[in-house]
Coordinates of C-alpha atoms and ligand atoms in Angstrom, one line a residue:
M1 CA -57.6 -47.8 4.7
V2 CA -54.7 -46.8 2.4
S3 CA -54.2 -43.1 1.8
K4 CA -53.4 -41.5 -1.6
K5 CA -49.9 -40.5 -0.7
A6 CA -49.3 -44.0 0.7
L7 CA -50.5 -45.7 -2.5
K8 CA -48.0 -43.7 -4.5
N9 CA -45.3 -45.5 -2.5
S10 CA -46.2 -49.0 -3.5
I11 CA -43.2 -51.0 -4.5
L12 CA -43.0 -54.3 -6.4
Q13 CA -39.7 -56.2 -5.7
D14 CA -39.4 -59.9 -5.6
P15 CA -37.2 -60.5 -2.5
R16 CA -35.9 -63.7 -4.2
A17 CA -34.7 -61.9 -7.4
T18 CA -31.0 -62.6 -8.0
D19 CA -30.0 -59.0 -8.7
F20 CA -31.9 -57.8 -5.6
V21 CA -30.3 -60.3 -3.1
A22 CA -26.9 -59.5 -4.6
N23 CA -27.3 -55.8 -3.8
P24 CA -30.5 -54.7 -2.1
Y25 CA -28.9 -51.4 -1.4
L26 CA -29.5 -50.0 -4.9
R27 CA -33.2 -50.4 -4.3
Y28 CA -33.0 -49.1 -0.8
S29 CA -31.5 -45.8 -2.2
Q30 CA -34.5 -45.5 -4.6
W31 CA -36.9 -46.1 -1.8
H32 CA -35.2 -43.6 0.5
S33 CA -35.7 -41.0 -2.1
L34 CA -39.5 -41.4 -1.6
D35 CA -39.0 -40.1 2.0
A36 CA -42.0 -42.1 3.3
P37 CA -43.0 -45.6 4.3
V38 CA -43.3 -48.0 1.3
F39 CA -45.9 -50.6 0.7
W40 CA -44.0 -53.7 -0.3
E41 CA -46.6 -55.5 -2.4
N42 CA -44.8 -58.8 -2.6
Y43 CA -45.1 -59.1 1.2
G44 CA -48.4 -57.2 1.5
F45 CA -47.3 -54.9 4.3
W46 CA -46.0 -51.4 4.9
C47 CA -42.3 -51.0 5.6
L48 CA -40.2 -48.4 7.3
L49 CA -36.7 -47.6 6.3
N50 CA -36.0 -44.1 7.7
F51 CA -33.4 -44.7 10.6
D52 CA -35.3 -42.7 13.2
A53 CA -38.7 -44.3 12.3
V54 CA -37.3 -47.9 12.4
S55 CA -35.4 -47.2 15.7
G56 CA -38.5 -45.6 17.2
T57 CA -40.8 -48.4 16.2
L58 CA -38.5 -51.1 17.6
R59 CA -38.9 -49.3 21.0
D60 CA -42.6 -48.5 20.6
R61 CA -44.8 -50.7 22.8
R62 CA -47.7 -50.1 20.4
F63 CA -45.9 -52.7 18.2
A64 CA -44.9 -56.2 19.2
R65 CA -43.5 -59.3 17.6
L66 CA -46.8 -61.1 18.3
P67 CA -50.3 -60.0 17.1
P68 CA -52.7 -58.7 19.7
A69 CA -55.4 -60.8 21.3
G70 CA -58.2 -61.4 18.9
H71 CA -55.8 -61.3 15.9
E72 CA -54.0 -64.6 16.5
L73 CA -52.1 -66.3 13.7
A74 CA -53.5 -69.4 12.0
P75 CA -52.2 -72.6 13.6
P76 CA -49.2 -74.1 11.8
P77 CA -49.9 -76.7 9.1
P78 CA -49.6 -80.4 10.3
H79 CA -46.2 -80.8 8.6
L80 CA -44.7 -78.0 10.6
Q81 CA -46.0 -78.9 14.1
E82 CA -42.6 -79.9 15.5
F83 CA -41.0 -76.8 14.0
A84 CA -43.7 -74.6 15.7
K85 CA -43.2 -76.4 19.0
A86 CA -39.4 -75.6 18.9
E87 CA -40.2 -71.9 18.4
R88 CA -43.2 -71.5 20.7
Y89 CA -41.3 -70.2 23.7
S90 CA -38.3 -68.7 22.0
L91 CA -37.7 -65.2 23.3
L92 CA -38.6 -63.9 19.9
A93 CA -42.0 -65.5 20.2
M94 CA -42.7 -64.0 23.6
E95 CA -43.7 -60.6 25.0
P96 CA -43.8 -59.3 28.6
P97 CA -44.3 -60.5 31.3
A98 CA -43.2 -64.0 30.3
H99 CA -40.5 -62.5 28.0
T100 CA -39.0 -60.3 30.8
Q101 CA -38.6 -63.3 33.1
L102 CA -36.9 -65.6 30.7
R103 CA -34.7 -62.9 29.2
K104 CA -33.4 -61.9 32.6
L105 CA -32.4 -65.4 33.2
V106 CA -30.7 -66.0 29.9
N107 CA -29.1 -62.6 30.0
K108 CA -26.9 -63.6 32.9
A109 CA -24.7 -65.6 30.5
F110 CA -24.4 -62.5 28.2
V111 CA -23.4 -59.7 30.6
S112 CA -20.0 -58.1 30.0
R113 CA -18.2 -59.9 32.8
Q114 CA -19.1 -63.3 31.3
I115 CA -18.4 -62.2 27.8
D116 CA -15.0 -60.6 28.6
A117 CA -14.0 -63.9 30.3
M118 CA -14.5 -65.7 26.9
E119 CA -11.8 -63.6 25.1
P120 CA -8.9 -66.0 25.5
F121 CA -11.1 -68.9 24.4
I122 CA -12.3 -67.1 21.3
K123 CA -8.7 -66.1 20.4
Q124 CA -7.6 -69.7 20.8
I125 CA -10.4 -71.0 18.5
A126 CA -9.4 -68.3 15.9
H127 CA -5.7 -69.3 16.0
S128 CA -6.4 -73.1 15.9
S129 CA -8.7 -72.7 12.8
I130 CA -5.9 -70.7 11.0
D131 CA -3.3 -73.3 12.1
H132 CA -5.2 -75.8 9.9
F133 CA -5.2 -73.8 6.7
E134 CA -2.3 -71.3 7.0
G135 CA 0.1 -73.5 5.0
T136 CA -2.2 -73.9 2.0
G137 CA -2.2 -70.4 0.5
A138 CA -6.0 -70.4 -0.1
V139 CA -9.2 -71.3 1.7
E140 CA -12.9 -70.9 1.6
L141 CA -13.3 -68.8 4.7
L142 CA -16.9 -69.3 5.6
E143 CA -16.6 -73.0 6.1
H144 CA -13.2 -73.1 7.6
Y145 CA -13.2 -70.0 9.7
A146 CA -16.5 -68.1 10.1
T147 CA -18.6 -71.2 10.8
P148 CA -16.6 -73.1 13.5
L149 CA -15.8 -70.0 15.6
P150 CA -19.3 -69.0 16.7
L151 CA -20.5 -72.6 16.9
R152 CA -17.7 -73.5 19.4
V153 CA -18.4 -70.4 21.4
I154 CA -22.1 -70.9 21.7
T155 CA -21.8 -74.6 22.6
R156 CA -19.3 -73.5 25.3
V157 CA -21.7 -70.9 26.6
L158 CA -24.6 -73.4 26.9
G159 CA -22.4 -76.3 28.2
I160 CA -23.1 -78.6 25.2
P161 CA -20.2 -80.9 24.2
E162 CA -18.3 -79.6 21.2
E163 CA -18.5 -83.0 19.5
A164 CA -22.2 -82.3 19.0
G165 CA -21.3 -79.2 16.8
P166 CA -21.7 -80.8 13.3
Q167 CA -25.1 -82.3 14.2
L168 CA -26.3 -78.9 15.7
L169 CA -25.1 -77.2 12.5
A170 CA -27.1 -79.6 10.3
W171 CA -30.2 -79.1 12.4
S172 CA -29.7 -75.3 12.4
H173 CA -29.2 -75.1 8.6
A174 CA -32.3 -77.2 8.0
M175 CA -34.4 -75.0 10.4
V176 CA -33.3 -71.5 9.2
K177 CA -34.2 -72.5 5.6
V178 CA -37.8 -71.9 6.7
Y179 CA -37.1 -68.2 7.2
T180 CA -35.7 -67.6 3.8
M181 CA -38.8 -67.7 1.6
T182 CA -37.0 -70.0 -0.8
Q183 CA -37.9 -73.2 0.9
S184 CA -39.8 -76.0 -0.8
F185 CA -42.4 -78.3 0.8
E186 CA -39.6 -80.9 1.2
D187 CA -37.4 -78.3 2.9
E188 CA -40.2 -77.7 5.4
I189 CA -40.5 -81.5 6.1
T190 CA -36.8 -81.6 6.7
A191 CA -36.9 -78.6 9.0
N192 CA -39.7 -80.2 10.9
T193 CA -37.7 -83.4 11.4
A194 CA -34.6 -81.4 12.4
A195 CA -36.7 -79.5 15.0
A196 CA -38.0 -82.7 16.5
E197 CA -34.5 -84.2 16.7
F198 CA -33.0 -81.0 18.1
Y199 CA -35.8 -80.9 20.7
A200 CA -35.2 -84.5 21.7
F201 CA -31.5 -83.9 21.9
L202 CA -32.0 -81.0 24.3
E203 CA -34.4 -83.0 26.4
D204 CA -31.7 -85.7 26.9
M205 CA -29.1 -83.0 27.5
I206 CA -31.3 -81.4 30.2
A207 CA -31.8 -84.8 31.9
S208 CA -28.1 -85.3 31.9
K209 CA -27.3 -81.8 33.3
R210 CA -29.8 -82.4 36.1
R211 CA -27.8 -85.4 37.1
N212 CA -24.4 -83.7 36.5
P213 CA -24.7 -79.9 36.6
D214 CA -21.9 -77.7 35.3
D215 CA -21.2 -74.0 34.8
G216 CA -22.9 -73.7 31.5
L217 CA -26.1 -71.7 30.7
L218 CA -28.2 -74.9 30.4
S219 CA -27.4 -75.9 33.9
H220 CA -28.1 -72.4 35.2
M221 CA -31.5 -72.4 33.6
I222 CA -32.3 -75.8 34.9
T223 CA -31.3 -74.8 38.5
A224 CA -33.5 -71.6 38.2
R225 CA -36.3 -73.7 36.9
D226 CA -36.1 -76.4 39.6
E227 CA -35.7 -73.9 42.4
T228 CA -38.3 -71.3 41.5
Q229 CA -40.6 -73.1 38.9
S230 CA -40.4 -69.7 37.1
I231 CA -39.7 -71.2 33.7
S232 CA -40.5 -74.5 32.0
D233 CA -38.3 -77.1 30.3
D234 CA -40.1 -76.1 27.1
E235 CA -38.8 -72.6 27.5
I236 CA -35.3 -73.7 28.2
I237 CA -35.3 -75.9 25.1
C238 CA -36.8 -73.2 22.8
V239 CA -34.5 -70.5 23.9
S240 CA -31.4 -72.9 23.5
I241 CA -32.5 -73.7 20.0
L242 CA -32.8 -69.9 19.3
L243 CA -29.3 -69.3 20.7
L244 CA -27.8 -72.1 18.6
N245 CA -29.7 -71.3 15.4
A246 CA -30.3 -67.6 14.9
G247 CA -27.3 -66.3 16.9
H248 CA -24.9 -68.6 15.2
E249 CA -26.1 -68.1 11.6
A250 CA -26.2 -64.3 11.9
T251 CA -22.6 -64.2 13.3
V252 CA -21.3 -66.5 10.5
H253 CA -22.8 -64.3 7.8
Q254 CA -21.6 -61.1 9.5
L255 CA -18.1 -62.4 9.7
G256 CA -18.2 -63.2 6.0
N257 CA -19.8 -59.9 5.1
M258 CA -17.3 -58.0 7.2
T259 CA -14.3 -59.8 5.9
A260 CA -15.4 -59.3 2.3
T261 CA -16.0 -55.6 2.9
L262 CA -12.5 -55.1 4.5
L263 CA -10.7 -57.0 1.7
T264 CA -12.4 -54.8 -0.8
H265 CA -11.9 -51.5 1.0
Y266 CA -8.4 -52.1 2.2
A267 CA -6.7 -53.7 -0.8
G268 CA -3.2 -52.8 -1.9
E269 CA -1.6 -49.8 -0.3
R270 CA -4.6 -49.1 1.9
R271 CA -4.0 -52.4 3.8
A272 CA -1.5 -50.8 6.2
L273 CA -4.4 -48.6 7.5
L274 CA -6.5 -51.6 8.3
L275 CA -3.7 -53.5 10.0
D276 CA -2.9 -50.5 12.1
A277 CA -6.5 -49.9 13.1
L278 CA -7.0 -53.5 14.1
K279 CA -4.1 -53.4 16.6
D280 CA -6.1 -51.0 18.8
E281 CA -9.3 -52.3 20.5
V282 CA -11.1 -49.0 20.2
T283 CA -10.5 -48.6 16.4
A284 CA -11.1 -52.3 15.9
D285 CA -14.5 -52.0 17.6
A286 CA -15.3 -49.0 15.3
I287 CA -14.5 -51.3 12.3
V288 CA -16.9 -53.9 13.7
A289 CA -19.6 -51.3 14.3
E290 CA -19.3 -49.8 10.8
S291 CA -19.3 -53.2 9.2
L292 CA -22.6 -54.0 11.1
R293 CA -24.0 -50.7 9.7
F294 CA -22.7 -51.2 6.2
A295 CA -23.1 -54.9 5.6
A296 CA -25.8 -56.2 7.9
P297 CA -26.7 -59.9 7.8
L298 CA -30.4 -59.6 8.8
H299 CA -32.4 -57.1 6.7
L300 CA -36.1 -57.5 7.6
F301 CA -37.9 -57.9 10.9
T302 CA -41.6 -57.5 11.4
R303 CA -43.9 -56.2 14.1
Y304 CA -47.7 -56.3 14.7
A305 CA -49.6 -53.2 15.6
Q306 CA -51.3 -53.6 19.0
E307 CA -53.8 -50.8 18.2
D308 CA -55.0 -48.6 15.3
L309 CA -52.4 -46.0 14.4
T310 CA -50.8 -43.8 11.8
L311 CA -47.3 -44.1 10.3
G312 CA -45.4 -41.3 8.6
G313 CA -48.2 -38.9 8.9
D314 CA -50.8 -40.5 6.7
V315 CA -50.5 -44.3 6.5
H316 CA -53.2 -45.9 8.5
I317 CA -52.3 -49.2 10.2
A318 CA -55.1 -51.2 11.7
K319 CA -54.7 -53.2 15.0
G320 CA -53.3 -56.6 14.1
D321 CA -51.6 -55.4 10.9
Q322 CA -48.1 -56.5 10.3
I323 CA -45.4 -54.0 9.3
G324 CA -41.8 -54.5 8.1
L325 CA -38.7 -52.8 9.5
L326 CA -35.9 -52.7 7.0
L327 CA -32.9 -52.6 9.4
A328 CA -30.3 -52.7 6.7
A329 CA -32.0 -49.9 4.7
A330 CA -32.2 -47.8 7.9
N331 CA -28.5 -48.3 8.3
R332 CA -28.0 -46.4 5.0
C333 CA -30.6 -43.7 5.7
P334 CA -29.3 -40.5 4.1
K335 CA -31.1 -38.4 6.7
K336 CA -29.0 -40.0 9.5
F337 CA -25.7 -40.6 7.8
S338 CA -23.4 -38.5 5.7
E339 CA -22.2 -40.5 2.7
A340 CA -24.5 -43.3 3.9
N341 CA -23.3 -45.7 1.2
T342 CA -19.6 -45.3 2.0
F343 CA -17.8 -47.6 4.4
M344 CA -16.1 -45.2 6.9
P345 CA -15.2 -46.7 10.3
E346 CA -14.0 -43.2 11.5
R347 CA -17.4 -41.6 10.8
P348 CA -18.5 -39.3 13.6
D349 CA -22.2 -40.3 13.1
S350 CA -21.7 -44.0 13.7
A351 CA -24.8 -46.0 14.7
H352 CA -26.7 -49.0 13.3
L353 CA -29.8 -51.1 13.9
S354 CA -28.3 -54.4 12.9
L355 CA -28.7 -55.8 16.4
G356 CA -32.2 -54.4 16.8
A357 CA -33.3 -52.1 19.7
G358 CA -35.8 -52.1 22.5
L359 CA -37.2 -55.1 24.3
H360 CA -36.0 -57.7 21.8
Y361 CA -32.5 -56.1 21.4
C362 CA -30.0 -58.8 20.5
I363 CA -29.1 -60.7 23.6
G364 CA -25.9 -61.8 22.0
A365 CA -24.8 -58.3 21.0
L366 CA -21.7 -58.1 23.2
L367 CA -20.7 -61.6 22.4
S368 CA -21.1 -61.3 18.6
K369 CA -19.2 -58.0 18.5
M370 CA -16.4 -59.5 20.5
E371 CA -16.3 -62.6 18.2
L372 CA -16.2 -60.3 15.1
R373 CA -13.4 -58.2 16.5
I374 CA -11.2 -61.0 17.7
A375 CA -11.8 -63.1 14.6
T376 CA -10.8 -60.2 12.4
Q377 CA -7.9 -59.1 14.4
V378 CA -6.4 -62.6 14.5
L379 CA -7.1 -63.2 10.8
F380 CA -5.3 -60.1 9.6
Q381 CA -2.5 -60.5 12.2
R382 CA -1.8 -64.0 10.9
L383 CA -2.5 -63.4 7.2
P384 CA -1.8 -59.6 6.6
E385 CA -1.7 -60.0 2.9
L386 CA -5.0 -61.8 2.6
M387 CA -6.9 -61.1 -0.6
L388 CA -10.0 -62.1 -2.4
A389 CA -9.4 -65.1 -4.7
D390 CA -12.7 -64.4 -6.6
E391 CA -15.6 -62.1 -6.5
P392 CA -17.8 -62.9 -3.4
Q393 CA -21.3 -64.1 -4.3
F394 CA -24.3 -63.6 -2.1
Q395 CA -26.5 -66.6 -1.4
D396 CA -30.0 -66.3 -2.8
T397 CA -31.8 -65.5 0.4
Y398 CA -32.9 -62.0 1.4
H399 CA -33.6 -62.6 5.1
F400 CA -30.2 -63.9 5.8
H401 CA -28.0 -61.6 3.7
G402 CA -24.8 -63.5 3.6
L403 CA -22.3 -64.9 1.2
Q404 CA -22.5 -68.3 -0.6
S405 CA -18.7 -68.6 -0.2
L406 CA -15.7 -66.5 0.4
H407 CA -12.6 -67.7 -1.4
V408 CA -9.4 -66.0 -0.2
K409 CA -5.7 -66.5 -0.9
W410 CA -2.3 -65.3 0.4
S411 CA 1.3 -65.6 -0.5
L412 CA 3.2 -68.5 1.0
L413 CA 6.6 -66.8 0.6
Ligands
LIG1 C1 -23.8 -60.4 14.1 C2 -24.6 -61.3 14.7 C3 -26.0 -61.0 15.1 C4 -26.9 -60.2 14.6 C5 -26.8 -59.3 13.4 C6 -28.1 -60.4 15.4 C7 -29.3 -59.6 15.2 C8 -30.4 -59.7 16.1 C9 -31.5 -58.8 15.9 C10 -31.8 -57.8 14.9 C11 -32.4 -59.1 16.9 C12 -33.7 -58.4 17.3 C13 -34.9 -59.1 16.5 C14 -36.2 -58.3 16.7 O1 -36.2 -57.2 17.3 O2 -37.2 -58.7 16.2 C15 -31.8 -60.2 17.7 C16 -32.3 -60.8 18.8 C17 -31.8 -61.9 19.4 N1 -30.5 -62.4 19.2 FE1 -29.1 -61.7 17.9 N2 -27.9 -61.3 16.4 C18 -26.6 -61.7 16.3 C19 -25.9 -62.5 17.1 C20 -26.5 -63.2 18.1 C21 -25.8 -64.1 19.0 C22 -24.3 -64.5 18.9 C23 -26.7 -64.6 19.9 C24 -26.6 -65.6 21.0 C25 -25.5 -66.2 21.3 C26 -28.0 -63.9 19.6 C27 -29.2 -64.2 20.2 C28 -30.3 -63.4 20.1 C29 -31.5 -63.6 20.9 C30 -31.8 -64.7 21.9 C31 -32.4 -62.6 20.4 C32 -33.9 -62.5 21.0 C33 -33.9 -61.5 22.1 C34 -35.2 -61.2 22.6 O3 -36.2 -61.5 21.9 O4 -35.3 -60.7 23.7 N3 -27.8 -63.1 18.5 N4 -30.5 -60.5 17.2

């Protein structure tokens, strides 16, 4: 099944190795030089990293997030039953036609008109977080700035009381641990319990919104469900958990990655360039886009082949096989980008795949880009001399490529 050329491109890289998670881009550069798909032995599947190949595959209906009929996955083990239940109808676990219907409904809350209306609220959250630590001269930015902002935004979008935030965060952290490949059996039990509690919380929330509807996405989904019977309560719950977990975690990490990148690239005399660029929405958006290309938080997504096919000319993929799409490596593809490893917001060839593409393109794309822009504009407007207090360390997970902590400081004079 595996051709000679393909075998030549087998790679062995523990995705949990400390030096790799700290800087996977060194390895990506080596793999790019092979100019072909690579067989990642630790995962046991072929991976694409060329920009056009990854982009094309995300849009190619011969690949899907689920395996084709006849190649179904093994049922989850008993200790992950509740976790699986909370994921069963998440958009990421669905394909058309069920996916199309649910996505259309959820998307109503994420169109540009709705997102633009959130701008004043996002600004207010950013300012109020900074009010809390501005007088201290130093802060750990992930906990005190990057985490509360997207959490408060997504609870507002869904219509969930803000006071539930800390509990939602605890459930979310417990659940996403299962995607990191670093979890223990105990972590899986904890994730399963978190999923069960999260599910029950949303069941109660749905019952309460049925009695007292409001303008949030949960109420809108319930109305659509009750009027048309087109979706189920299970779908509403699973998609809400996805929005609260994946959307939130990725935005926190990206805000951390982006801030660390900016503090490194615009230190000293270069800071004035950044402050200037952030004043203008167009150049500020370009900084966000380049930071998504340069420092993506989610590096690996997978797809299942829906038929037998060939990749890169001579790699045979059988129906039901899983392949890996290395989004962050594609973002540094030397065939697509000049000086691919240089952070350059003014680059003429700007593009990235950090938010995916095709049917499952990130539904929160507009929202997260606006959150990143406003959070960065407000941060540097309020603390223009912000600097790193120590070297940022990446956490030891490959799938969520984000910082363990981001300690920053500024002068109080
Ligand atoms: C910088 C932050 C974010 C990044 C990097 C990110 C990245 C992604 C990527 C790569 C996908 C596609 C996955 C695939 O094709 O297999 C995706 C899908 C998705 N994202 Fe995001 N995301 C972010 C923020 C958000 C936010 C804020 C929300 C919601 C509020 C959100 C909700 C979703 C949902 C629901 C999907 C599934 C869409 C579908 O299957 O149709 N994301 N995201």
